[in-house]
Coordinates of C-alpha atoms and ligand atoms in Angstrom, one line a residue:
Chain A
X1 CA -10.6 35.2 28.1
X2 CA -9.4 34.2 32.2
X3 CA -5.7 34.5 30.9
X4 CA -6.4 37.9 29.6
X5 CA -7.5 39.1 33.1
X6 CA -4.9 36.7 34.9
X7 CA -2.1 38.5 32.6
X8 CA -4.1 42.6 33.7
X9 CA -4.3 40.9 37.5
X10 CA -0.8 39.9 37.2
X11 CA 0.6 43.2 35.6
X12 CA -1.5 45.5 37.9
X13 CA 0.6 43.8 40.7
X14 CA 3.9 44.2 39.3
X15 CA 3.1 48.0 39.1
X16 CA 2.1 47.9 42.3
X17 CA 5.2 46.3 43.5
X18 CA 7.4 48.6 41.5
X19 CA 5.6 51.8 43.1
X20 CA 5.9 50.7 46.4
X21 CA 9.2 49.2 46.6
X22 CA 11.2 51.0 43.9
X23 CA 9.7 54.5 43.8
X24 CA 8.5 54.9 47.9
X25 CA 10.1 52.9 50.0
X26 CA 13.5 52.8 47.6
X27 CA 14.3 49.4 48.7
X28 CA 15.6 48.4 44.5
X29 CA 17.4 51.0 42.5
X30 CA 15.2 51.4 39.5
X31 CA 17.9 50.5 37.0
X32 CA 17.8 46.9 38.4
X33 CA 13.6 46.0 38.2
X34 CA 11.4 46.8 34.8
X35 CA 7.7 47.9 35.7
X36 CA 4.7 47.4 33.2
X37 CA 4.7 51.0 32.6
X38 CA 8.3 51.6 32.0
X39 CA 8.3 48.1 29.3
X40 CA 5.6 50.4 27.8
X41 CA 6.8 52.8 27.1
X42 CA 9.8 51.7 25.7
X43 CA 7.8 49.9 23.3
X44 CA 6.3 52.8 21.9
X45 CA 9.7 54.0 21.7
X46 CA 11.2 51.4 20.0
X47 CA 8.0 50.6 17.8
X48 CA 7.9 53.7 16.3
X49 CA 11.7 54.7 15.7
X50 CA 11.6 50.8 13.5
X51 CA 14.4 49.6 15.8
X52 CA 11.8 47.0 17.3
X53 CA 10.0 46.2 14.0
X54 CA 13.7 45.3 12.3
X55 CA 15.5 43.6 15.2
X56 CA 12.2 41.0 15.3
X57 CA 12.0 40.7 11.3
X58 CA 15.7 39.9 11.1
X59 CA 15.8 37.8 14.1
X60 CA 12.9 36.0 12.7
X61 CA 14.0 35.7 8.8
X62 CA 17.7 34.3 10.3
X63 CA 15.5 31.9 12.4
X64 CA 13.6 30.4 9.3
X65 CA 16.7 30.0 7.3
X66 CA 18.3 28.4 10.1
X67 CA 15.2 26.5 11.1
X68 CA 15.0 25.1 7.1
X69 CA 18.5 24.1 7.2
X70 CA 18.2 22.4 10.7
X71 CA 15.0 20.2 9.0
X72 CA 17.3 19.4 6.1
X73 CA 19.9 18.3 8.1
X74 CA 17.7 16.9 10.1
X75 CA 15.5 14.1 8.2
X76 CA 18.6 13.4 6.7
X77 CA 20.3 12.2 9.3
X78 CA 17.0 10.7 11.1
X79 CA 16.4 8.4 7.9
X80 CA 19.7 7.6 7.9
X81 CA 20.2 6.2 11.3
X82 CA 17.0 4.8 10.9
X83 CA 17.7 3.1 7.8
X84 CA 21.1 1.8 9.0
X85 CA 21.3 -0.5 11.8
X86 CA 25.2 0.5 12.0
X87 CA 24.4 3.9 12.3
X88 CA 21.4 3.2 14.5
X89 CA 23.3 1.0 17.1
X90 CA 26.5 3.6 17.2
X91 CA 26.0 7.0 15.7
X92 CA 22.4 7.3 17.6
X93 CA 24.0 7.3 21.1
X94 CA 26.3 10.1 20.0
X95 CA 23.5 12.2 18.6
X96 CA 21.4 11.6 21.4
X97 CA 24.2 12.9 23.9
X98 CA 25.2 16.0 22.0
X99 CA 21.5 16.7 21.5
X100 CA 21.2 17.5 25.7
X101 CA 24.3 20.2 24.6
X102 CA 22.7 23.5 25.6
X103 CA 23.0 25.2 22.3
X104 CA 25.2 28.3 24.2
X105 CA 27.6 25.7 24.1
X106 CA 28.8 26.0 20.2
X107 CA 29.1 30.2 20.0
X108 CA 33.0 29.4 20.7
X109 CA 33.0 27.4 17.8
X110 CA 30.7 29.1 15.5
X111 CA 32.9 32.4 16.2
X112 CA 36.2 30.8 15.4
X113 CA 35.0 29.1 12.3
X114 CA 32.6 31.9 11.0
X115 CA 33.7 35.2 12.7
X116 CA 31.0 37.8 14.0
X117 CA 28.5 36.9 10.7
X118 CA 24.9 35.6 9.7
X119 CA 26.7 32.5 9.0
X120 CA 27.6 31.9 12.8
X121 CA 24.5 32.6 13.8
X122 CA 22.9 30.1 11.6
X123 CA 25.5 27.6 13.2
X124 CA 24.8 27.9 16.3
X125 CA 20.3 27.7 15.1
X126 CA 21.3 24.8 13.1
X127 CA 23.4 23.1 16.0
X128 CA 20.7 23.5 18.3
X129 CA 17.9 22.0 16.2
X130 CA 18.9 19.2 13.9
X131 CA 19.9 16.8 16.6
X132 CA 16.3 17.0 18.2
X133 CA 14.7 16.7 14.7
X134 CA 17.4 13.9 13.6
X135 CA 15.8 12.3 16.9
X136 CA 12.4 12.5 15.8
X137 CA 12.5 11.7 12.7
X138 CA 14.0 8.1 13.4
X139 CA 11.9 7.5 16.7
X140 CA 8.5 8.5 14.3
X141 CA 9.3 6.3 11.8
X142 CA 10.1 3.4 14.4
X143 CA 6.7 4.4 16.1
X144 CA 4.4 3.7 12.7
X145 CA 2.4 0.5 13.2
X146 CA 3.9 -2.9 12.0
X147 CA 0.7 -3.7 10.6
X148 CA 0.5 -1.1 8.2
X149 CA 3.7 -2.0 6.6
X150 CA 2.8 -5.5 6.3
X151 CA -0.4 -4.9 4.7
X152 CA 1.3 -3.0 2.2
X153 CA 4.1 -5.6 1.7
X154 CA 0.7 -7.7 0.8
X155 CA -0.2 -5.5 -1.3
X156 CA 3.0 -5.8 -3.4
X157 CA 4.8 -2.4 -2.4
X158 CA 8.3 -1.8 -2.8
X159 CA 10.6 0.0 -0.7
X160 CA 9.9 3.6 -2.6
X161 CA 6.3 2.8 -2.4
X162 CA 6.2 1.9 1.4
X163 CA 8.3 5.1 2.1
X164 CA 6.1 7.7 0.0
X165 CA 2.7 5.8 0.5
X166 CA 2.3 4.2 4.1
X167 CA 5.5 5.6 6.3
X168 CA 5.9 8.7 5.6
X169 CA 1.7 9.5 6.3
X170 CA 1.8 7.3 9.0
X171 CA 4.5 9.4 11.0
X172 CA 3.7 12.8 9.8
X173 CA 1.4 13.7 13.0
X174 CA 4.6 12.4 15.2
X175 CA 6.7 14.3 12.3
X176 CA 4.8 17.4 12.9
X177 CA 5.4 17.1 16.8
X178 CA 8.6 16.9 16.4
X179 CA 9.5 19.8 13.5
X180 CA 7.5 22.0 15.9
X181 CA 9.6 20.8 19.2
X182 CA 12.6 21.6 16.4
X183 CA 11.6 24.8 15.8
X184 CA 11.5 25.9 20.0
X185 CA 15.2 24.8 20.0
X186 CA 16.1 26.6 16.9
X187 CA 14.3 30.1 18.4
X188 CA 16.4 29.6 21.9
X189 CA 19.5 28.6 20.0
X190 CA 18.9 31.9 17.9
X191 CA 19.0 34.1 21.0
X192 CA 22.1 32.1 22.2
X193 CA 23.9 33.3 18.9
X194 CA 22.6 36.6 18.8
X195 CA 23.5 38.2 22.0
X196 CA 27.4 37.8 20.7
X197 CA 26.7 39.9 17.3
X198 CA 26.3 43.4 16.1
X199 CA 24.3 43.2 13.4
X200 CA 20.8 44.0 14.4
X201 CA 18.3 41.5 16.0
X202 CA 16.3 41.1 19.5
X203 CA 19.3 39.2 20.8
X204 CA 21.2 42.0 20.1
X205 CA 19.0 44.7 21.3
X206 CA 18.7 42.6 24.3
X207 CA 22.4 43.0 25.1
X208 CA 22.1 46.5 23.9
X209 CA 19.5 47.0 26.5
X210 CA 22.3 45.1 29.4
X211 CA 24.5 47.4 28.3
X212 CA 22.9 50.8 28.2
X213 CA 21.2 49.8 32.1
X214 CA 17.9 49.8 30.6
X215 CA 16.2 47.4 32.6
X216 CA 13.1 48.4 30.9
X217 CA 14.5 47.6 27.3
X218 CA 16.0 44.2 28.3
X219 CA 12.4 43.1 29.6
X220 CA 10.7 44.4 26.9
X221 CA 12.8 42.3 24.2
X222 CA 12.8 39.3 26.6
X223 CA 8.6 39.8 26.1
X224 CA 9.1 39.8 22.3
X225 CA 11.1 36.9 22.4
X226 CA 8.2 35.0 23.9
X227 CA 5.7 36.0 22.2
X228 CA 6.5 35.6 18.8
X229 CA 8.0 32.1 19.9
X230 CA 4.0 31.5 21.1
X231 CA 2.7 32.9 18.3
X232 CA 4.7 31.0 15.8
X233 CA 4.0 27.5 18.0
X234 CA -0.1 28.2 18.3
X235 CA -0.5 29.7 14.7
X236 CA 1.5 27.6 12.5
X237 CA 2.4 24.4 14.2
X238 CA -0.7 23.7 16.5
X239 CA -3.3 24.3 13.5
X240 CA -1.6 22.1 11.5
X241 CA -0.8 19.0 14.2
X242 CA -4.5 19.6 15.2
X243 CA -5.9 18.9 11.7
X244 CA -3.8 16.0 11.2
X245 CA -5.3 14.5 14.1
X246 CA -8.9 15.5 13.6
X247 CA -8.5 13.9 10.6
X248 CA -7.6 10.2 11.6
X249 CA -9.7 10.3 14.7
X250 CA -7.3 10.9 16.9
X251 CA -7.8 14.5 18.3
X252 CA -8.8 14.1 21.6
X253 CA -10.7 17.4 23.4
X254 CA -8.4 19.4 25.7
X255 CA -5.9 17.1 25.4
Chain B
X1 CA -2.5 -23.3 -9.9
X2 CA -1.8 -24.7 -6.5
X3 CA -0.5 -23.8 -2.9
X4 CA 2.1 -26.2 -1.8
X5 CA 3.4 -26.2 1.3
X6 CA 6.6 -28.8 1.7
X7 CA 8.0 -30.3 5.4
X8 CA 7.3 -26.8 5.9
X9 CA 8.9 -25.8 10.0
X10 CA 9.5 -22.4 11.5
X11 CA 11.7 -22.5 14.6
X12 CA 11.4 -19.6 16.5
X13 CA 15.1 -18.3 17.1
X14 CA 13.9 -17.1 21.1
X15 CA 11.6 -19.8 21.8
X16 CA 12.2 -23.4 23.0
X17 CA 10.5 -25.7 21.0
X18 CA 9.7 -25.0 16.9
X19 CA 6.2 -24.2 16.3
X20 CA 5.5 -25.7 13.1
X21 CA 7.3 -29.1 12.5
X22 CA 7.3 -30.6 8.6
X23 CA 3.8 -29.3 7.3
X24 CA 2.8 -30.8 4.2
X25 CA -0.5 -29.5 2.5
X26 CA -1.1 -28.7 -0.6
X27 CA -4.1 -26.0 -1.9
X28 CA -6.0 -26.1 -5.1
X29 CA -6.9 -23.5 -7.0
X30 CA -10.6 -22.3 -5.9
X31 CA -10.6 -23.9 -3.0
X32 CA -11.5 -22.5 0.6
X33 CA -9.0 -24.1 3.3
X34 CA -9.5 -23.4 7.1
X35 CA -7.4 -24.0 9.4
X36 CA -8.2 -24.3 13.3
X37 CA -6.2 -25.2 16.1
X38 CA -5.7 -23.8 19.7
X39 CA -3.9 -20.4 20.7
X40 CA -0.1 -20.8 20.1
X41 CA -0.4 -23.6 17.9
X42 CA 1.5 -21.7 14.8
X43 CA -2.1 -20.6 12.8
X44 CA -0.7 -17.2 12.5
X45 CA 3.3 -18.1 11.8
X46 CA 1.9 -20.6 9.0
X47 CA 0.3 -17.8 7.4
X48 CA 2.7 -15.2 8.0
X49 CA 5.0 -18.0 6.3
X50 CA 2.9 -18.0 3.4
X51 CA 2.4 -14.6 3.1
X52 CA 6.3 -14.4 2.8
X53 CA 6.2 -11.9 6.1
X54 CA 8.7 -14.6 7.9
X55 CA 10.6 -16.9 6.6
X56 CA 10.5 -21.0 7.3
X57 CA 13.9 -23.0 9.0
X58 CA 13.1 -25.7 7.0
X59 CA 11.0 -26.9 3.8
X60 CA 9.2 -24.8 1.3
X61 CA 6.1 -23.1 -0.1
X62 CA 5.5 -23.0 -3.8
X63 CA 2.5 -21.2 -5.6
X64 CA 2.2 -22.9 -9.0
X65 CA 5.6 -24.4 -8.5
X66 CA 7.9 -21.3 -7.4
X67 CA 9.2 -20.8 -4.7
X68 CA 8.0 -18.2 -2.3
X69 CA 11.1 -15.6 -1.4
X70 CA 8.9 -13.0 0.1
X71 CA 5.8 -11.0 0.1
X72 CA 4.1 -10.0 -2.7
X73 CA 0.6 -9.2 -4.4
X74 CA -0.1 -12.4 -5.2
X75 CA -1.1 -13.5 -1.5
X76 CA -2.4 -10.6 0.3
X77 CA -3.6 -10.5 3.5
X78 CA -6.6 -9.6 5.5
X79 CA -5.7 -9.5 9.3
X80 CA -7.6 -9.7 12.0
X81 CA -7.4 -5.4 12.6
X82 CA -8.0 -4.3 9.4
X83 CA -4.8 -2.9 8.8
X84 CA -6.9 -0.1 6.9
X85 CA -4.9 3.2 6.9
X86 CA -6.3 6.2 9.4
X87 CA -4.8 9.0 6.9
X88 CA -7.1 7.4 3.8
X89 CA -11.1 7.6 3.2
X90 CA -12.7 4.5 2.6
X91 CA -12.7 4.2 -1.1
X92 CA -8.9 5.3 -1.0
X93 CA -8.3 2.8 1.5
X94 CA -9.8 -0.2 -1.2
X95 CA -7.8 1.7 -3.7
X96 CA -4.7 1.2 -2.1
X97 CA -3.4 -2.2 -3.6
X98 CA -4.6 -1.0 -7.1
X99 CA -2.6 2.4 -6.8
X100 CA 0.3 0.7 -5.8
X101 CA 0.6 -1.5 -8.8
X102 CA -0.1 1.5 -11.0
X103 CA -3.7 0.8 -12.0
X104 CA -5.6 3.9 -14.2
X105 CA -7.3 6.1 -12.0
X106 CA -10.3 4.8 -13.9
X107 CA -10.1 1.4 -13.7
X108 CA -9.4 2.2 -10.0
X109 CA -12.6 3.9 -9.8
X110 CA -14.6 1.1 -11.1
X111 CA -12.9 -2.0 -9.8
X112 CA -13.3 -0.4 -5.8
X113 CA -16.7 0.9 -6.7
X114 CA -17.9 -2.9 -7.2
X115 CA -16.0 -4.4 -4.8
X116 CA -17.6 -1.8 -2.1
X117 CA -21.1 -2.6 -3.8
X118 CA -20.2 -6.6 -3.4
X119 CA -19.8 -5.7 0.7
X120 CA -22.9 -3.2 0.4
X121 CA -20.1 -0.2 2.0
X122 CA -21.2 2.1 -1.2
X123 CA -22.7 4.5 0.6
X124 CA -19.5 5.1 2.7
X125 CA -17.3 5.4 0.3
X126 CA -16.4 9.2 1.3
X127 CA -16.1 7.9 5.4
X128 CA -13.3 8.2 7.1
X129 CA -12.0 5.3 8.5
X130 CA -12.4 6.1 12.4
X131 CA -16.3 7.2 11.8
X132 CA -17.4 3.4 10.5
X133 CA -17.9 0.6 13.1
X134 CA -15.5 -2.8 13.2
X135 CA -17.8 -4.7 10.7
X136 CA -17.7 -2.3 8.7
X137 CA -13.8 -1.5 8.3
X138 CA -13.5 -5.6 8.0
X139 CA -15.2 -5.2 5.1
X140 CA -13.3 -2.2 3.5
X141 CA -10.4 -4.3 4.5
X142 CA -12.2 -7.6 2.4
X143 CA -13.2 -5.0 -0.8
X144 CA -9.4 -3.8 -0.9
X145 CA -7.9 -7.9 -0.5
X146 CA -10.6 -8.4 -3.1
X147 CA -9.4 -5.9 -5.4
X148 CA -6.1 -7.4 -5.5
X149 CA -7.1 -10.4 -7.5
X150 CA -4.1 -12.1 -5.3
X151 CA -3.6 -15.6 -6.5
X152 CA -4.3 -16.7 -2.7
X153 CA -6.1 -14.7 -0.6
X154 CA -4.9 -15.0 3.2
X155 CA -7.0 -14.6 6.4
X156 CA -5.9 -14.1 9.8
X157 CA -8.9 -14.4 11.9
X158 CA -11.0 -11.5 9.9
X159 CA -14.1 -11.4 11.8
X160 CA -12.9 -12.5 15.5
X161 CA -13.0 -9.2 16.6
X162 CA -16.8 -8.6 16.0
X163 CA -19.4 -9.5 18.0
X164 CA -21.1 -12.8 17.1
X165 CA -23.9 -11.1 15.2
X166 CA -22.1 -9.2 12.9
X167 CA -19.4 -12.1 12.1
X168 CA -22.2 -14.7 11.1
X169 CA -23.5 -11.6 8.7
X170 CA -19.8 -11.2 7.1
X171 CA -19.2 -14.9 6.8
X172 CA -22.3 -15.1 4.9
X173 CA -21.4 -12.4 3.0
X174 CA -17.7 -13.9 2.7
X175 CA -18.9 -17.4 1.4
X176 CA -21.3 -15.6 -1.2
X177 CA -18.6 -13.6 -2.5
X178 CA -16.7 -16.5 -2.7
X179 CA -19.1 -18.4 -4.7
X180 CA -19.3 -15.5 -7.2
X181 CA -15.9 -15.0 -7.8
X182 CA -14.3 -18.4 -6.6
X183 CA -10.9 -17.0 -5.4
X184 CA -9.0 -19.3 -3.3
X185 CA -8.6 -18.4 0.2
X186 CA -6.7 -20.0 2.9
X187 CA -8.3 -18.8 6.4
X188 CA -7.2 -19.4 9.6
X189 CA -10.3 -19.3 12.6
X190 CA -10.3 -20.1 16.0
X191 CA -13.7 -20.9 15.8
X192 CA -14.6 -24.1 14.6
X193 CA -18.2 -23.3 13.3
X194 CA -16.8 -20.6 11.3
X195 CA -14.3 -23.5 9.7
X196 CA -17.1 -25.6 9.1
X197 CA -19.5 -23.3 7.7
X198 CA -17.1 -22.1 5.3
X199 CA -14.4 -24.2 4.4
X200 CA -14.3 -26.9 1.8
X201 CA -11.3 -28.8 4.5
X202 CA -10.4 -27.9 7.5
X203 CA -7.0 -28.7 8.6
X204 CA -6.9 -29.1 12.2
X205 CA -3.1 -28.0 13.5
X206 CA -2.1 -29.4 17.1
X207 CA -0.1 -27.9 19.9
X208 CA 2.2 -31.1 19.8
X209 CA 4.5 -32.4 17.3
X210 CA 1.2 -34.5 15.3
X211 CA 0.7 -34.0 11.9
X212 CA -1.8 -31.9 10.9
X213 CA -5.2 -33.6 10.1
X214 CA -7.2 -32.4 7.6
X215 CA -11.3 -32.7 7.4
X216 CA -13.1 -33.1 4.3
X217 CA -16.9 -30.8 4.7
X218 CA -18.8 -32.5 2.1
X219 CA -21.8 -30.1 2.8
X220 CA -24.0 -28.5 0.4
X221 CA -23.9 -25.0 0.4
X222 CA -25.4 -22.7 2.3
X223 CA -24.5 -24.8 5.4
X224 CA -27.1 -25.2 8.4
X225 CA -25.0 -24.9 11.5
X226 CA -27.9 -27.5 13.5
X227 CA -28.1 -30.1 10.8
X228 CA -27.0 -33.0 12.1
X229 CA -24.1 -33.4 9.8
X230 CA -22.8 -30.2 10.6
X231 CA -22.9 -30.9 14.1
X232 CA -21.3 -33.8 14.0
X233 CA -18.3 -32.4 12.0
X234 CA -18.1 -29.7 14.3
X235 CA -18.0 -32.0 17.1
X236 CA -14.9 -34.2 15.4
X237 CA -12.7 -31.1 15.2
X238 CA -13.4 -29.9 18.5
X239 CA -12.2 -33.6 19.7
X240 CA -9.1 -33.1 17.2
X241 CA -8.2 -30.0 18.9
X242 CA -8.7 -30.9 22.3
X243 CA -6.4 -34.0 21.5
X244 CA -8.8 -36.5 22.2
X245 CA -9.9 -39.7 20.5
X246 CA -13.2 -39.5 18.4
Ligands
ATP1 N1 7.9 -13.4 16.4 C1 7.9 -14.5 17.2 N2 9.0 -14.8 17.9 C2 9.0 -15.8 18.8 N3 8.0 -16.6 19.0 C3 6.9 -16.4 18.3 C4 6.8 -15.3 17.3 N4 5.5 -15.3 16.8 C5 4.9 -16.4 17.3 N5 5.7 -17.1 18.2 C6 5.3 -18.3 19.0 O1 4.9 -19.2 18.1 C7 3.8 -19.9 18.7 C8 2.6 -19.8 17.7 O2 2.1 -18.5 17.6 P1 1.0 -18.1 16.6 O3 0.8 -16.6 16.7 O4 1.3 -18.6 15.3 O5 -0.2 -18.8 17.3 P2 -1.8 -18.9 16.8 O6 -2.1 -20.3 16.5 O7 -2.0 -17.9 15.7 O8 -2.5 -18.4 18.1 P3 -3.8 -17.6 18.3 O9 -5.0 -18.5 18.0 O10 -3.8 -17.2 19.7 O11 -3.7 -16.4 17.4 C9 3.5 -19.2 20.0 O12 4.0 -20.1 21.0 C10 4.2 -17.9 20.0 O13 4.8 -17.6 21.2
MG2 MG1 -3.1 -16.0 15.6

């Protein structure tokens, strides 16, 4: 409930600021600072022409198709480099370096090998998320307890067995963690691809906004952007690393 | 069946000196073997080795005659921390071994209910592991060893991490089931009581290069840990371990 009436405290001030400096004193031209009010009511506008409702649904259906190709890609890779020293000791460096590439960084080639199309844009999601996952993948599975595997190995299980029955549940919490971390670089990398289309999406309107000089749109979408990236983190992700942990014990209270 | 266990050495490749120099013991079948020593004197590698988790630098290990390549069902382990898994219940957890080797779900059901009723855990059967105490996840882990019906049964200081109370109840507990179902266990203690209370030899391993001695406990069972014999034994392997003549 406080960050409700931090968030009313906060935007009251903004308008305040906005009034004062843009519309009395005209120190800011109006075309280069959003207010509350103005964000507003461009929502309303936006909301109820359907421009809003389709840029976020396509925005968000490109990011889950990019998002499940990224996790493919993704535990591939991690359980190979984690189940090949070779590729462990040399092609883990690599992945680890390309991984801190800012995911801006592969519109060029995205563009030149897929054109202005859904298929570049899912490039440059993919690009920006599979590394990280690749990463996590192989750092959960190093983190599951020796001891489990050995008291398996006791017990007679085989490689299959020890994947499917003792690794794979031992690292899904870590899993989890990661996939979720995965999915915060696949929605930034999906903005990074979008603003260089046409073909409808918050990234898109974004720029649309830049180029119109509605300051009011471009804070409004950058809004949007956030939010559904919260809501997406809190109401999918968070439940399900929360239960995991609640159920070995291992949820600790505001932690 | 037997354990044998041939100029058996393990040379750790980091460390200076080898740990375990030419063991030679030999296990029957049914039999309960202790084995003491002090910390660092190879009580753990020697059953690791046996358990196939590492592998010797010199000699061998046969179980009725073969050679031991790796780990396998036949010798599972109980280790000092359970090694239970968080993501199972209890009854899952005891089921483990059995699902792995592709036992019916029935026969599952049955052979975990008895082994929970043998360490009286029955009534937690539904509990998740983190909401029993450390007794009582020692025994889940002794009901799921015990469901195994390993040829050996290995233990690596199972109840050292208890409090003294609770580790005099599960060696009681321990012997008895032993007794009923005359398994043979080879189980490694720091404690020298526990050897003697339980074992029917204790092999005493040293620090040094010596050969390891082994002590015959000609006791009736249950054991009285202030009868004079008992103290007397106990006494001898303490003077074993600390080197000293006795
Ligand atoms: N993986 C390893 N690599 C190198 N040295 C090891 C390894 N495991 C054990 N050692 C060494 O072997 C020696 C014996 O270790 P071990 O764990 O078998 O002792 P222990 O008798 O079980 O002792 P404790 O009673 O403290 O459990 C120690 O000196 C230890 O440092
Ligand atoms: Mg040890």
């Amino acid at each position: 409930m406080s960050i409700v009436i931090f968030l009313c405290i906060l935007l009251a001030l903004w308008q305040g600021f906005y009034w004062v400096f843009v519309d009395l004193m005209e120190v800011f031209k109006p075309y280069s600072v959003p207010s509350p009010l103005g964000v507003g009511e461009r929502f309303v506008e936006l909301l109820s022409d359907g421009t809003l409702l389709q840029a976020t649904g396509n925005s968000l259906l490109r990011g889950i198709a990019g998002y499940l190709i990224a996790v493919l890609l993704g535990l591939a890779v991690g359980l190979l480099i984690n189940h090949f020293k070779y590729l462990q000791k040399n092609l883990k460096p690599l992945i680890l370096g390309i991984q801190t590439l800012p995911s801006v960084c592969w519109v060029p080639f995205s563009i030149l090998w897929f054109g202005l199309s859904t298929q570049a844009i899912l490039f440059v999601v993919v690009m920006g998320a599979a590394f990280s996952i690749a990463i996590s993948v192989d750092n959960a599975i190093k983190n599951v307890q020796p001891i489990y595997i050995k008291a398996a190995l006791t017990m007679g299980a085989g490689k299959r067995q020890l994947y499917r029955h003792v690794i794979f549940p031992a690292c899904l919490p870590e899993l989890v963690t990661g996939l979720k971390q995965g999915w915060s670089f696949a929605w930034r990398a999906l903005m990074a691809g979008e603003v260089m289309t046409t073909s409808i999406g918050l990234g898109q309107t974004l720029i649309l906004g830049r180029d119109l000089a509605d300051i009011n749109q471009v804070m409004l979408v950058m809004v949007v952007i956030v939010v559904v990236g919260i809501v997406i983190d809190k109401c999918i992700f968070s439940v399900i690393e929360k239960k995991l942990l609640v159920k070995r014990g291992l949820w600790v209270q505001g932690h | 069946m037997s354990l044998q266990l041939i100029n058996l050495s393990k040379h750790f490749e980091d460390s200076e000196n080898a740990t375990l120099r030419e063991i030679n013991l030999e296990i029957e079948s049914g039999e309960f073997v202790c084995i003491v020593g002090a910390s660092g004197c190879g009580k753990s590698t020697l059953l690791n080795l046996v358990a196939g988790l590492i592998e010797p630098s010199g000699g061998q290990i046969l179980l009725n005659g073969k050679e031991i390549t790796g780990p396998g069902a036949d010798r599972t382990v109980m280790f000092q921390d359970h090694g239970l898994y968080p993501w199972l219940n209890v009854i899952d957890n005891v089921k483990f071994g059995m699902k792995l080797a592709g036992v019916s779900a029935e026969e599952q059901e049955e052979k975990a209910v008895h082994y929970l009723k043998m360490v009286n855990l029955l009534d937690y059967r539904d509990y998740p592991i983190h909401q029993i105490s450390g007794g009582m996840r020692q025994r889940t882990a002794l009901a799921r060893a015990l469901t195994m019906d390993s040829e050996v049964l290995l233990m690596d200081e199972p109840f050292s991490a208890l409090d003294k109370q609770t580790s005099n109840r599960l060696r009681q507990e321990l012997q008895q089931i032993w007794m009923e179902t005359k398994r043979t266990i080879l189980f490694i203690t720091h404690s020298v009581e526990e050897a003697v209370y339980l074992g029917d030899r204790v092999v005493v391993l040293s620090l040094e290069d010596k050969a390891p001695e082994i002590v015959n406990i000609d006791l009736e069972r249950p054991r009285h840990v202030y009868s004079p014999e008992f103290v007397e034994l106990r006494r001898g392997i303490l003077a074993k371990i600390r080197g000293e003549e006795y």
